Amino acid sequence: MNKILEKEHFSEKVVKLIVEAPAIAMSRKPGHFVIVRACEHGERIPLTIADADPDRGTIMLVVQDVGVSSHKICALEPGEYLTDVVGPLGQATHIENVGTVVCCGGGVGVAPMLPIIKAMKQAGNRVITVLAARTKDLIILEDQVAPWSDEVIIMTDDGSYGNKGLVTAGLEEVIKREKVDQVVTIGPAIMMKFVARLTQEYGIPTMCSLNTIMVDGTGMCGACRITVDGKTRFVCIDGPEFDAHKVDFDEMLTRLRTYN
Amino acid sequence: MSATNISTSAPRDAQWREELRKATPVKERTAIPRVKMPELDPGYRVTCNEEVNQGLSEEDAVLEAKRCMDCPDPQCMTGCPVSINIPGFIKNIERKEFSKAASVLKETSALPAVCGRVCPQEKQCESKCIYHKMKKEPVAIGYLERFAADYSRISGGTDGDTPSAAPKNGVKIAVVGSGPAGLSFAGDMAKRGYEVTVFEALHEIGGVLKYGIPEFRLPNEVVDVEIEALARMGVRFVKDCIIGKTFSYDDLHEMGFKGIFVASGAGLPRFMGIPGENFNGVMSSNEYLTRINLMGAGREGYDTPVLKGSRVAVIGGGNTAMDSVRTARRMGAEKAMIVYRRSEAEMPARVEEVKHAKEEGVEFMTLHNPIEYLADDKGRVCAMRLQRMELGEPDASGRRSPVEIEGAIEEIPVDLVIVSVGVSPNPLIPNAIKELEVTKRGTIVVDETTLRSTVDDIYAGGDIVRGGATVILAMGDGRHAAAAMHESLSSKS
């Protein structure tokens, strides 16, 4: 269990891992995440399940090297083990046929969005995927999202690939062009905040998946709490997905800086 | 549970016990003063995580055991939720058969070294001791329980803590949660010959004994030894596994489990819902204690961080609040405060914990209730606004309820706030098994005597049934559920 079978570098700092976890591979649904501990004395951190192969008994994790724990995970090689992998956690994504769905993913947020894109397409939606990153090297999973998307729009801050500009520019272009029934956004909190602001102007229902600080991931500590519609909610058991128009992103941004 | 159900290993009419009773006159026994527990010096103990209570020496334990009069109808046993044969183990200490004393404990309790440390004996066994009728201090049953359990651990003897089990019957039983209720149930079912598997969501076995209660009150090593004893009896432990998520109720059936005991606890922390509660530096006791106790935050070589504060306020008056505030002192807080809306007399924490906290320099701000937290420009809590309270009429539970003193509001600087105002039942299992009937409070509905839920093969006990309660009540539930499930399963076959 928890053996790393494959490893691929999407970029210098972003790694894809295929991890042996048969029970989780069987029971997980799009939107679910796992809590991972890289080693003894390690931290528990949440990672979304980007894909799973129940026949092979594996899950796919995409990890960006941003701190102590993600660095340790990214340094693991095939044949090595993660000390703990527990899940699937959180509420699964609510998937239905609503018409046209635009999925906006930023940076490593494209990984958790991949299973949602797939499921949205399988449910019969017209799916437009907007992938955004600072620069060309940080655009990931383009080949994996393409078969499940009617259209893929690439946005880079520096214009090194696709269109130059932020994710919101790509999204707004689509909104102006055609009727959009739902937006899904996953990425840095600041990006989701601006996507939510834009879609609110247009009155388009928007779902976001939040990546807060977590400890246990089972609802017992409240480290991941945020304010949604004026009420305190726990991302690990009530989420990770919420109505983006009701999330207090400024509070969330502040809470993400707790240990910085 | 009646006191007549005394085990056979230490019967009161055994010759040695009769001789022991005759050997010392009652007058001599009752003249012995109650033993004092040796403790680490407060100035030293706040600098480390070492256990505060040092345990009794052999001499003290034997002397204290001599105080017990070996009553013909021992009332102390009626005060024990797991009905330990109290005179039976104490008399073994008096005759210096310490391993035998440990064996007597193990017959009814899966975790005597734990209970001897964390049970509120003053409200349970010791509250029924005959010495109260003589206006004397009760026999120190908790200290003696701890002594016997520690003796068997330190002497390394496994004969004392591995009770004889019935032959394996091949029937598979699942336990959800490895806290005190689950462990107690697992031990009793293993003794009856069942193949028991305990599923735990976290990466460590023990539930609140590991993530909640700090090392200075309950060393992890003590808990681990008791868990190893269960493993030796054949109990299987599966970590990192969440029933209702990793495996469903149907999956458990497919794996062949014939009975399920849900002991998933009341892990969901409550917040007060006041302004500023989501500022950085405000966290639940569960988060604070989990980071430090389970994850090793603040210790060399551990990756998990934890915020430190020099002025720390802990909101609440229970044992968890005391554990948190005493932990804050050990993490270097210069000022550590308990903020409690009632007076000290109404505090639910054990008297001993309050005493220890005071010795360690904790300040008690009773009759104060937080109404708002304020933060600096970085979003970190910097002050709390407290409403002063006075005591009004007793409420339904008999406790005098706090009433606001109009206009009496104080602002006090703080840089860390730990909210310890209670927990709610964890909703994971009730959400996953829709057929389970739950109360409005989220607790699982069970039959009072059998602890069977509204689903035929699911029993439940501990905090998931009671809301936040005590370790020993959870263990009592484990015992009762095991007895009832065994009866039901044996009548079917």
Coordinates of C-alpha atoms in Angstrom, one line a residue, chain A residues 2 23-24 27 32 37 39 41-44 68-69 72 83-91 213-216 218-223 225-227 232 234 237 251 254-259, chain B residues 200-203 211 239-242 245-247 251 267-269 271 277-284 286-287 290-291 294-295 300-307 378-380 426-428 431:
Chain A
N2 CA 1.0 3.6 -0.7
A23 CA -9.4 0.7 -1.6
I24 CA -9.3 4.5 -2.3
S27 CA -14.4 4.2 -3.6
H32 CA -12.6 13.7 -3.4
R37 CA 1.9 11.9 5.3
C39 CA 7.2 10.1 6.3
H41 CA 7.3 12.8 11.9
G42 CA 5.8 14.3 8.7
E43 CA 2.9 16.6 8.3
R44 CA -0.6 15.6 7.2
V68 CA 8.6 21.2 3.5
S69 CA 6.0 18.4 3.0
K72 CA 9.5 15.5 0.6
T83 CA 3.9 6.6 5.0
D84 CA 0.2 7.4 5.1
V85 CA -2.6 7.9 2.5
V86 CA -6.1 8.2 3.8
G87 CA -9.3 8.8 2.0
P88 CA -11.3 9.4 -0.1
L89 CA -12.3 12.5 1.9
G90 CA -14.7 15.4 1.4
Q91 CA -17.9 15.6 -0.6
I213 CA -4.8 24.4 5.7
M214 CA -5.8 21.0 7.0
V215 CA -4.7 18.7 9.8
D216 CA -6.9 15.6 10.1
T218 CA -12.1 14.4 8.9
G219 CA -13.8 17.3 10.6
M220 CA -12.2 17.0 14.0
C221 CA -10.1 20.2 14.3
G222 CA -11.5 23.1 12.3
A223 CA -8.2 24.2 10.9
R225 CA -12.7 26.5 8.5
I226 CA -13.9 29.3 6.3
T227 CA -17.0 31.6 6.1
T232 CA -18.5 28.9 9.5
F234 CA -15.3 23.1 7.5
I237 CA -16.3 17.6 5.5
E251 CA -10.7 35.7 5.0
T254 CA -5.5 35.6 5.4
R255 CA -6.0 32.2 7.0
L256 CA -3.8 30.6 4.3
R257 CA -1.0 32.8 5.6
T258 CA -1.2 31.6 9.2
Y259 CA 2.1 29.8 9.2
Chain B
E200 CA -9.0 3.9 12.6
A201 CA -9.1 7.0 10.5
L202 CA -5.9 8.6 11.9
H203 CA -2.4 7.2 11.5
Y211 CA -4.4 13.3 20.0
K239 CA -5.0 2.6 10.4
D240 CA -5.7 5.3 7.8
C241 CA -9.1 3.8 7.1
I242 CA -12.4 5.6 7.3
K245 CA -15.4 6.6 3.0
T246 CA -12.6 4.1 2.4
F247 CA -15.0 1.2 3.0
D251 CA -18.1 -3.4 1.9
G267 CA -14.5 14.8 17.4
L268 CA -16.3 17.8 15.9
P269 CA -15.2 21.0 17.7
F271 CA -17.1 27.3 18.0
E277 CA -13.4 33.8 15.6
N278 CA -11.8 32.9 12.3
F279 CA -8.9 35.3 12.7
N280 CA -5.4 33.7 12.7
G281 CA -4.4 32.6 16.1
V282 CA -7.9 31.4 17.1
M283 CA -8.2 27.7 17.0
S284 CA -10.1 24.8 18.6
N286 CA -8.8 19.7 19.1
E287 CA -6.6 21.5 16.5
T290 CA -3.7 17.4 17.8
R291 CA -0.9 19.4 16.3
L294 CA -0.4 13.6 17.7
M295 CA 1.8 15.5 15.2
E300 CA 12.7 19.0 17.1
G301 CA 12.5 17.0 13.8
Y302 CA 8.7 17.2 13.3
D303 CA 7.3 18.9 10.3
T304 CA 3.9 20.1 11.6
P305 CA 3.9 23.8 12.8
V306 CA 1.9 25.3 15.6
L307 CA 1.3 28.9 16.5
K378 CA -2.1 41.0 9.4
G379 CA -5.3 39.3 10.6
R380 CA -3.7 37.8 13.7
N426 CA -18.6 13.3 14.2
P427 CA -21.1 13.2 11.3
L428 CA -19.1 10.8 9.1
N431 CA -23.9 10.6 7.0

